[in-house]
Amino acid sequence: MTPSVPTVLVLEADPPPRLGRLTGRARIVHTDEAGLAERLPGADVLLVWDFTSYAVREAWPGEGPRPRWVHTASAGVDHLLCPELAASDTVVTNARGIFDQPIAEYVAALVLAVAKDLPRTLEYQRERTWRHREARRVAGTRACVVGTGPIGRAIVRVLKALGVTTALVGRVPRTGVYGPDDLDRLMSRADWVIAAAPLTERTYRMFDTHRFGVMQPSAFFVNVGRGGLVDEEALAGALSRRWIAGAALDVFATEPLPGSSPLWEVPGLIVSPHMSGDTVGWRDELGAQFVELYERWAAGRSLLNVVDKTRGYVPGH
C-alpha cells in the first residue's frame, strides 16, 4: 500500500509556482478564490501564491479540519489573517528574506532620482529643452526609516552606503532603534521618510495629516510597506498644498490602483505598481523558498519565518 503524502493546496495566481521538486512527496492541488472554501478542509498545507487575494479571510474554516500550515508568498500577512486563523493552532509563515535587497535598491533609486532631478531631465529631453539646473547632494542628508524588519534594515544599509544619515524607528525603542514617541521629531528633521512597516492595528494610517504636517517642505516621502500605512487623501492634500516636496507610493489601499483614482494626477507624486521588490527571477525564488520550508516541515523540523499572529509579522528585530 502506497503511503499517503500531504496535500498542498495552492491559491493560484498566474504564472503558477514551480513545485516540481515536490513530486512524489506532496499532492499538489490548485484552486482559485471560488473553490478555496470547499478545498481548505482537505488540505494539510495552504500556499497563498496569490498574495493579493483576501479570499483566505472569508474562506478560513472555523471548527473542524483545516491546514496545519499556511505560507504566503509575500512579506505582508494582513491580507490573510483573520480572527479564526489567528486563534487556531495553524502555523503561518511568510516570504521574509526574498524582497529585502531589491526593495532597498528601489528606495535608493528613488532617492537618487529625486535628488538628481532625473524625472525633469527626461521630461526636458522629450521636449528637446536644454535647461541647466543644480542637483542635490545625497551624502549628508537624513533619512527616517519606519519598520525594523529585514526590509527596513536593508534600506538603512543601502542608504548608509550613499552617505545618508539614517534613523530606524520600530515598535519598541532599543539599541539602534528609536520608538514611536521619537517619530515626529525624527520626521521633522528628515530629508527622506521611508515607510517599510507591517500593516497592523497600530500602524494603520499612521502617516496622516499630522505626520505630513511635521515634515520639512523640502522632504520626500516613500511608502514601500503596505498601502494601509498611509492616509492617501492626507498625502494628496499635503502634496497639493506643498507641505512636502514630493512622494512615491509603491503600495496602495486599493490595488491595482483604479484609473479613476485622483492619485494619478497629484502633483509631485510618483506612482509605481507594487513592483519595488519584484526583480527578474523573483517568482522562482519564492517557489524555491516554499519547497525548502516544506522539506523542513515534512521532516518534522521547526519552520523559519514563523509569523506571530497576534502581532502580524515575524518577530526578531
PDB file of N, CA, C and O in Angstrom, residues 161-212:
ATOM      1  N   ALA A 161      25.334  53.485   2.727  1.00  0.00           N
ATOM      2  CA  ALA A 161      26.401  53.367   1.719  1.00  0.00           C
ATOM      3  C   ALA A 161      26.452  54.592   0.819  1.00  0.00           C
ATOM      4  O   ALA A 161      27.504  54.897   0.233  1.00  0.00           O
ATOM      5  N   LEU A 162      25.324  55.313   0.722  1.00  0.00           N
ATOM      6  CA  LEU A 162      25.279  56.548  -0.074  1.00  0.00           C
ATOM      7  C   LEU A 162      25.660  57.770   0.761  1.00  0.00           C
ATOM      8  O   LEU A 162      25.636  58.890   0.249  1.00  0.00           O
ATOM      9  N   GLY A 163      25.966  57.548   2.031  1.00  0.00           N
ATOM     10  CA  GLY A 163      26.340  58.662   2.892  1.00  0.00           C
ATOM     11  C   GLY A 163      25.176  59.326   3.576  1.00  0.00           C
ATOM     12  O   GLY A 163      25.321  60.424   4.139  1.00  0.00           O
ATOM     13  N   VAL A 164      24.012  58.663   3.559  1.00  0.00           N
ATOM     14  CA  VAL A 164      22.827  59.226   4.209  1.00  0.00           C
ATOM     15  C   VAL A 164      22.837  58.864   5.695  1.00  0.00           C
ATOM     16  O   VAL A 164      23.070  57.709   6.060  1.00  0.00           O
ATOM     17  N   THR A 165      22.596  59.832   6.541  1.00  0.00           N
ATOM     18  CA  THR A 165      22.461  59.584   7.974  1.00  0.00           C
ATOM     19  C   THR A 165      21.069  59.032   8.234  1.00  0.00           C
ATOM     20  O   THR A 165      20.073  59.651   7.864  1.00  0.00           O
ATOM     21  N   THR A 166      20.974  57.840   8.838  1.00  0.00           N
ATOM     22  CA  THR A 166      19.679  57.171   8.966  1.00  0.00           C
ATOM     23  C   THR A 166      19.267  56.999  10.419  1.00  0.00           C
ATOM     24  O   THR A 166      20.103  56.820  11.307  1.00  0.00           O
ATOM     25  N   ALA A 167      17.955  57.039  10.632  1.00  0.00           N
ATOM     26  CA  ALA A 167      17.359  56.743  11.936  1.00  0.00           C
ATOM     27  C   ALA A 167      16.289  55.690  11.700  1.00  0.00           C
ATOM     28  O   ALA A 167      15.409  55.862  10.844  1.00  0.00           O
ATOM     29  N   LEU A 168      16.361  54.594  12.441  1.00  0.00           N
ATOM     30  CA  LEU A 168      15.436  53.476  12.284  1.00  0.00           C
ATOM     31  C   LEU A 168      14.416  53.514  13.415  1.00  0.00           C
ATOM     32  O   LEU A 168      14.781  53.588  14.590  1.00  0.00           O
ATOM     33  N   VAL A 169      13.135  53.438  13.056  1.00  0.00           N
ATOM     34  CA  VAL A 169      12.063  53.547  14.044  1.00  0.00           C
ATOM     35  C   VAL A 169      11.274  52.238  14.087  1.00  0.00           C
ATOM     36  O   VAL A 169      10.850  51.726  13.039  1.00  0.00           O
ATOM     37  N   GLY A 170      11.085  51.702  15.282  1.00  0.00           N
ATOM     38  CA  GLY A 170      10.340  50.464  15.455  1.00  0.00           C
ATOM     39  C   GLY A 170       9.253  50.583  16.500  1.00  0.00           C
ATOM     40  O   GLY A 170       8.998  51.665  17.059  1.00  0.00           O
ATOM     41  N   ARG A 171       8.635  49.446  16.783  1.00  0.00           N
ATOM     42  CA  ARG A 171       7.528  49.408  17.738  1.00  0.00           C
ATOM     43  C   ARG A 171       7.993  49.672  19.158  1.00  0.00           C
ATOM     44  O   ARG A 171       7.283  50.274  19.956  1.00  0.00           O
ATOM     45  N   VAL A 172       9.230  49.205  19.461  1.00  0.00           N
ATOM     46  CA  VAL A 172       9.780  49.336  20.818  1.00  0.00           C
ATOM     47  C   VAL A 172      11.188  49.922  20.717  1.00  0.00           C
ATOM     48  O   VAL A 172      12.006  49.430  19.927  1.00  0.00           O
ATOM     49  N   PRO A 173      11.509  50.972  21.484  1.00  0.00           N
ATOM     50  CA  PRO A 173      12.868  51.522  21.428  1.00  0.00           C
ATOM     51  C   PRO A 173      13.873  50.558  22.043  1.00  0.00           C
ATOM     52  O   PRO A 173      13.592  49.885  23.039  1.00  0.00           O
ATOM     53  N   ARG A 174      15.042  50.461  21.422  1.00  0.00           N
ATOM     54  CA  ARG A 174      16.122  49.611  21.904  1.00  0.00           C
ATOM     55  C   ARG A 174      17.403  50.078  21.247  1.00  0.00           C
ATOM     56  O   ARG A 174      17.379  51.035  20.472  1.00  0.00           O
ATOM     57  N   THR A 175      18.499  49.396  21.507  1.00  0.00           N
ATOM     58  CA  THR A 175      19.785  49.812  20.953  1.00  0.00           C
ATOM     59  C   THR A 175      19.710  49.899  19.435  1.00  0.00           C
ATOM     60  O   THR A 175      19.379  48.924  18.757  1.00  0.00           O
ATOM     61  N   GLY A 176      19.989  51.054  18.890  1.00  0.00           N
ATOM     62  CA  GLY A 176      19.987  51.254  17.446  1.00  0.00           C
ATOM     63  C   GLY A 176      18.621  51.488  16.850  1.00  0.00           C
ATOM     64  O   GLY A 176      18.497  51.679  15.633  1.00  0.00           O
ATOM     65  N   VAL A 177      17.586  51.492  17.663  1.00  0.00           N
ATOM     66  CA  VAL A 177      16.215  51.658  17.171  1.00  0.00           C
ATOM     67  C   VAL A 177      15.484  52.676  18.031  1.00  0.00           C
ATOM     68  O   VAL A 177      15.469  52.581  19.260  1.00  0.00           O
ATOM     69  N   TYR A 178      14.854  53.656  17.379  1.00  0.00           N
ATOM     70  CA  TYR A 178      14.024  54.615  18.077  1.00  0.00           C
ATOM     71  C   TYR A 178      12.594  54.070  18.214  1.00  0.00           C
ATOM     72  O   TYR A 178      12.175  53.203  17.450  1.00  0.00           O
ATOM     73  N   GLY A 179      11.858  54.587  19.160  1.00  0.00           N
ATOM     74  CA  GLY A 179      10.488  54.165  19.379  1.00  0.00           C
ATOM     75  C   GLY A 179       9.480  55.124  18.786  1.00  0.00           C
ATOM     76  O   GLY A 179       9.833  56.190  18.261  1.00  0.00           O
ATOM     77  N   PRO A 180       8.183  54.786  18.860  1.00  0.00           N
ATOM     78  CA  PRO A 180       7.127  55.635  18.290  1.00  0.00           C
ATOM     79  C   PRO A 180       7.119  57.060  18.824  1.00  0.00           C
ATOM     80  O   PRO A 180       6.761  57.991  18.097  1.00  0.00           O
ATOM     81  N   ASP A 181       7.503  57.235  20.076  1.00  0.00           N
ATOM     82  CA  ASP A 181       7.493  58.586  20.656  1.00  0.00           C
ATOM     83  C   ASP A 181       8.520  59.511  20.005  1.00  0.00           C
ATOM     84  O   ASP A 181       8.426  60.741  20.134  1.00  0.00           O
ATOM     85  N   ASP A 182       9.489  58.933  19.298  1.00  0.00           N
ATOM     86  CA  ASP A 182      10.524  59.732  18.637  1.00  0.00           C
ATOM     87  C   ASP A 182      10.179  60.067  17.188  1.00  0.00           C
ATOM     88  O   ASP A 182      10.893  60.840  16.541  1.00  0.00           O
ATOM     89  N   LEU A 183       9.089  59.465  16.682  1.00  0.00           N
ATOM     90  CA  LEU A 183       8.836  59.541  15.245  1.00  0.00           C
ATOM     91  C   LEU A 183       8.624  60.965  14.741  1.00  0.00           C
ATOM     92  O   LEU A 183       9.225  61.374  13.740  1.00  0.00           O
ATOM     93  N   ASP A 184       7.781  61.733  15.407  1.00  0.00           N
ATOM     94  CA  ASP A 184       7.520  63.101  14.932  1.00  0.00           C
ATOM     95  C   ASP A 184       8.809  63.924  14.881  1.00  0.00           C
ATOM     96  O   ASP A 184       9.058  64.653  13.909  1.00  0.00           O
ATOM     97  N   ARG A 185       9.605  63.809  15.926  1.00  0.00           N
ATOM     98  CA  ARG A 185      10.863  64.572  15.979  1.00  0.00           C
ATOM     99  C   ARG A 185      11.793  64.178  14.832  1.00  0.00           C
ATOM    100  O   ARG A 185      12.394  65.038  14.172  1.00  0.00           O
ATOM    101  N   LEU A 186      11.905  62.874  14.588  1.00  0.00           N
ATOM    102  CA  LEU A 186      12.801  62.405  13.528  1.00  0.00           C
ATOM    103  C   LEU A 186      12.273  62.786  12.147  1.00  0.00           C
ATOM    104  O   LEU A 186      13.045  63.150  11.257  1.00  0.00           O
ATOM    105  N   MET A 187      10.949  62.699  11.961  1.00  0.00           N
ATOM    106  CA  MET A 187      10.377  63.092  10.673  1.00  0.00           C
ATOM    107  C   MET A 187      10.574  64.575  10.405  1.00  0.00           C
ATOM    108  O   MET A 187      10.780  64.983   9.257  1.00  0.00           O
ATOM    109  N   SER A 188      10.527  65.386  11.445  1.00  0.00           N
ATOM    110  CA  SER A 188      10.663  66.836  11.263  1.00  0.00           C
ATOM    111  C   SER A 188      12.066  67.233  10.826  1.00  0.00           C
ATOM    112  O   SER A 188      12.263  68.322  10.273  1.00  0.00           O
ATOM    113  N   ARG A 189      13.047  66.347  11.041  1.00  0.00           N
ATOM    114  CA  ARG A 189      14.438  66.641  10.672  1.00  0.00           C
ATOM    115  C   ARG A 189      14.872  65.919   9.407  1.00  0.00           C
ATOM    116  O   ARG A 189      15.970  66.160   8.905  1.00  0.00           O
ATOM    117  N   ALA A 190      14.030  65.010   8.890  1.00  0.00           N
ATOM    118  CA  ALA A 190      14.451  64.123   7.807  1.00  0.00           C
ATOM    119  C   ALA A 190      14.252  64.749   6.429  1.00  0.00           C
ATOM    120  O   ALA A 190      13.295  65.490   6.184  1.00  0.00           O
ATOM    121  N   ASP A 191      15.177  64.420   5.541  1.00  0.00           N
ATOM    122  CA  ASP A 191      15.012  64.768   4.129  1.00  0.00           C
ATOM    123  C   ASP A 191      14.223  63.685   3.398  1.00  0.00           C
ATOM    124  O   ASP A 191      13.566  63.959   2.396  1.00  0.00           O
ATOM    125  N   TRP A 192      14.316  62.451   3.917  1.00  0.00           N
ATOM    126  CA  TRP A 192      13.644  61.301   3.324  1.00  0.00           C
ATOM    127  C   TRP A 192      12.933  60.537   4.437  1.00  0.00           C
ATOM    128  O   TRP A 192      13.557  60.166   5.425  1.00  0.00           O
ATOM    129  N   VAL A 193      11.650  60.308   4.283  1.00  0.00           N
ATOM    130  CA  VAL A 193      10.895  59.476   5.227  1.00  0.00           C
ATOM    131  C   VAL A 193      10.421  58.251   4.469  1.00  0.00           C
ATOM    132  O   VAL A 193       9.700  58.371   3.468  1.00  0.00           O
ATOM    133  N   ILE A 194      10.836  57.071   4.935  1.00  0.00           N
ATOM    134  CA  ILE A 194      10.536  55.830   4.221  1.00  0.00           C
ATOM    135  C   ILE A 194       9.703  54.921   5.112  1.00  0.00           C
ATOM    136  O   ILE A 194      10.112  54.573   6.224  1.00  0.00           O
ATOM    137  N   ALA A 195       8.527  54.542   4.643  1.00  0.00           N
ATOM    138  CA  ALA A 195       7.636  53.638   5.367  1.00  0.00           C
ATOM    139  C   ALA A 195       7.881  52.217   4.887  1.00  0.00           C
ATOM    140  O   ALA A 195       7.694  51.914   3.702  1.00  0.00           O
ATOM    141  N   ALA A 196       8.283  51.342   5.818  1.00  0.00           N
ATOM    142  CA  ALA A 196       8.534  49.941   5.484  1.00  0.00           C
ATOM    143  C   ALA A 196       8.021  49.032   6.594  1.00  0.00           C
ATOM    144  O   ALA A 196       8.559  47.953   6.828  1.00  0.00           O
ATOM    145  N   ALA A 197       6.984  49.471   7.274  1.00  0.00           N
ATOM    146  CA  ALA A 197       6.450  48.743   8.423  1.00  0.00           C
ATOM    147  C   ALA A 197       5.357  47.774   7.984  1.00  0.00           C
ATOM    148  O   ALA A 197       4.733  47.953   6.929  1.00  0.00           O
ATOM    149  N   PRO A 198       5.082  46.739   8.794  1.00  0.00           N
ATOM    150  CA  PRO A 198       3.932  45.872   8.521  1.00  0.00           C
ATOM    151  C   PRO A 198       2.638  46.611   8.819  1.00  0.00           C
ATOM    152  O   PRO A 198       2.633  47.607   9.563  1.00  0.00           O
ATOM    153  N   LEU A 199       1.537  46.136   8.238  1.00  0.00           N
ATOM    154  CA  LEU A 199       0.240  46.754   8.494  1.00  0.00           C
ATOM    155  C   LEU A 199      -0.431  46.027   9.656  1.00  0.00           C
ATOM    156  O   LEU A 199      -0.745  44.847   9.577  1.00  0.00           O
ATOM    157  N   THR A 200      -0.631  46.744  10.751  1.00  0.00           N
ATOM    158  CA  THR A 200      -1.309  46.213  11.931  1.00  0.00           C
ATOM    159  C   THR A 200      -2.303  47.270  12.405  1.00  0.00           C
ATOM    160  O   THR A 200      -2.400  48.367  11.838  1.00  0.00           O
ATOM    161  N   GLU A 201      -3.038  46.950  13.461  1.00  0.00           N
ATOM    162  CA  GLU A 201      -3.958  47.943  14.016  1.00  0.00           C
ATOM    163  C   GLU A 201      -3.213  49.186  14.479  1.00  0.00           C
ATOM    164  O   GLU A 201      -3.733  50.303  14.396  1.00  0.00           O
ATOM    165  N   ARG A 202      -1.986  49.013  14.944  1.00  0.00           N
ATOM    166  CA  ARG A 202      -1.208  50.145  15.455  1.00  0.00           C
ATOM    167  C   ARG A 202      -0.622  51.003  14.347  1.00  0.00           C
ATOM    168  O   ARG A 202      -0.338  52.192  14.565  1.00  0.00           O
ATOM    169  N   THR A 203      -0.395  50.408  13.162  1.00  0.00           N
ATOM    170  CA  THR A 203       0.246  51.165  12.092  1.00  0.00           C
ATOM    171  C   THR A 203      -0.734  51.649  11.025  1.00  0.00           C
ATOM    172  O   THR A 203      -0.343  52.390  10.123  1.00  0.00           O
ATOM    173  N   TYR A 204      -1.992  51.240  11.115  1.00  0.00           N
ATOM    174  CA  TYR A 204      -2.978  51.638  10.108  1.00  0.00           C
ATOM    175  C   TYR A 204      -3.074  53.162  10.027  1.00  0.00           C
ATOM    176  O   TYR A 204      -3.317  53.835  11.011  1.00  0.00           O
ATOM    177  N   ARG A 205      -2.822  53.685   8.831  1.00  0.00           N
ATOM    178  CA  ARG A 205      -2.877  55.126   8.565  1.00  0.00           C
ATOM    179  C   ARG A 205      -2.057  55.947   9.556  1.00  0.00           C
ATOM    180  O   ARG A 205      -2.453  57.058   9.947  1.00  0.00           O
ATOM    181  N   MET A 206      -0.905  55.408   9.932  1.00  0.00           N
ATOM    182  CA  MET A 206      -0.044  56.153  10.846  1.00  0.00           C
ATOM    183  C   MET A 206       0.535  57.403  10.189  1.00  0.00           C
ATOM    184  O   MET A 206       0.915  58.353  10.882  1.00  0.00           O
ATOM    185  N   PHE A 207       0.599  57.405   8.882  1.00  0.00           N
ATOM    186  CA  PHE A 207       1.068  58.595   8.169  1.00  0.00           C
ATOM    187  C   PHE A 207      -0.167  59.369   7.713  1.00  0.00           C
ATOM    188  O   PHE A 207      -0.797  59.053   6.707  1.00  0.00           O
ATOM    189  N   ASP A 208      -0.514  60.383   8.500  1.00  0.00           N
ATOM    190  CA  ASP A 208      -1.745  61.133   8.306  1.00  0.00           C
ATOM    191  C   ASP A 208      -1.438  62.627   8.167  1.00  0.00           C
ATOM    192  O   ASP A 208      -0.277  63.027   7.996  1.00  0.00           O
ATOM    193  N   THR A 209      -2.463  63.433   8.251  1.00  0.00           N
ATOM    194  CA  THR A 209      -2.289  64.879   8.100  1.00  0.00           C
ATOM    195  C   THR A 209      -1.279  65.425   9.103  1.00  0.00           C
ATOM    196  O   THR A 209      -0.431  66.263   8.772  1.00  0.00           O
ATOM    197  N   HIS A 210      -1.368  64.952  10.347  1.00  0.00           N
ATOM    198  CA  HIS A 210      -0.427  65.424  11.364  1.00  0.00           C
ATOM    199  C   HIS A 210       1.006  65.086  10.985  1.00  0.00           C
ATOM    200  O   HIS A 210       1.900  65.949  11.062  1.00  0.00           O
ATOM    201  N   ARG A 211       1.235  63.826  10.584  1.00  0.00           N
ATOM    202  CA  ARG A 211       2.603  63.401  10.292  1.00  0.00           C
ATOM    203  C   ARG A 211       3.170  64.139   9.081  1.00  0.00           C
ATOM    204  O   ARG A 211       4.348  64.525   9.060  1.00  0.00           O
ATOM    205  N   PHE A 212       2.374  64.333   8.052  1.00  0.00           N
ATOM    206  CA  PHE A 212       2.874  65.076   6.892  1.00  0.00           C
ATOM    207  C   PHE A 212       3.083  66.541   7.257  1.00  0.00           C
ATOM    208  O   PHE A 212       3.932  67.223   6.680  1.00  0.00           O
TER     209      PHE A 212
END
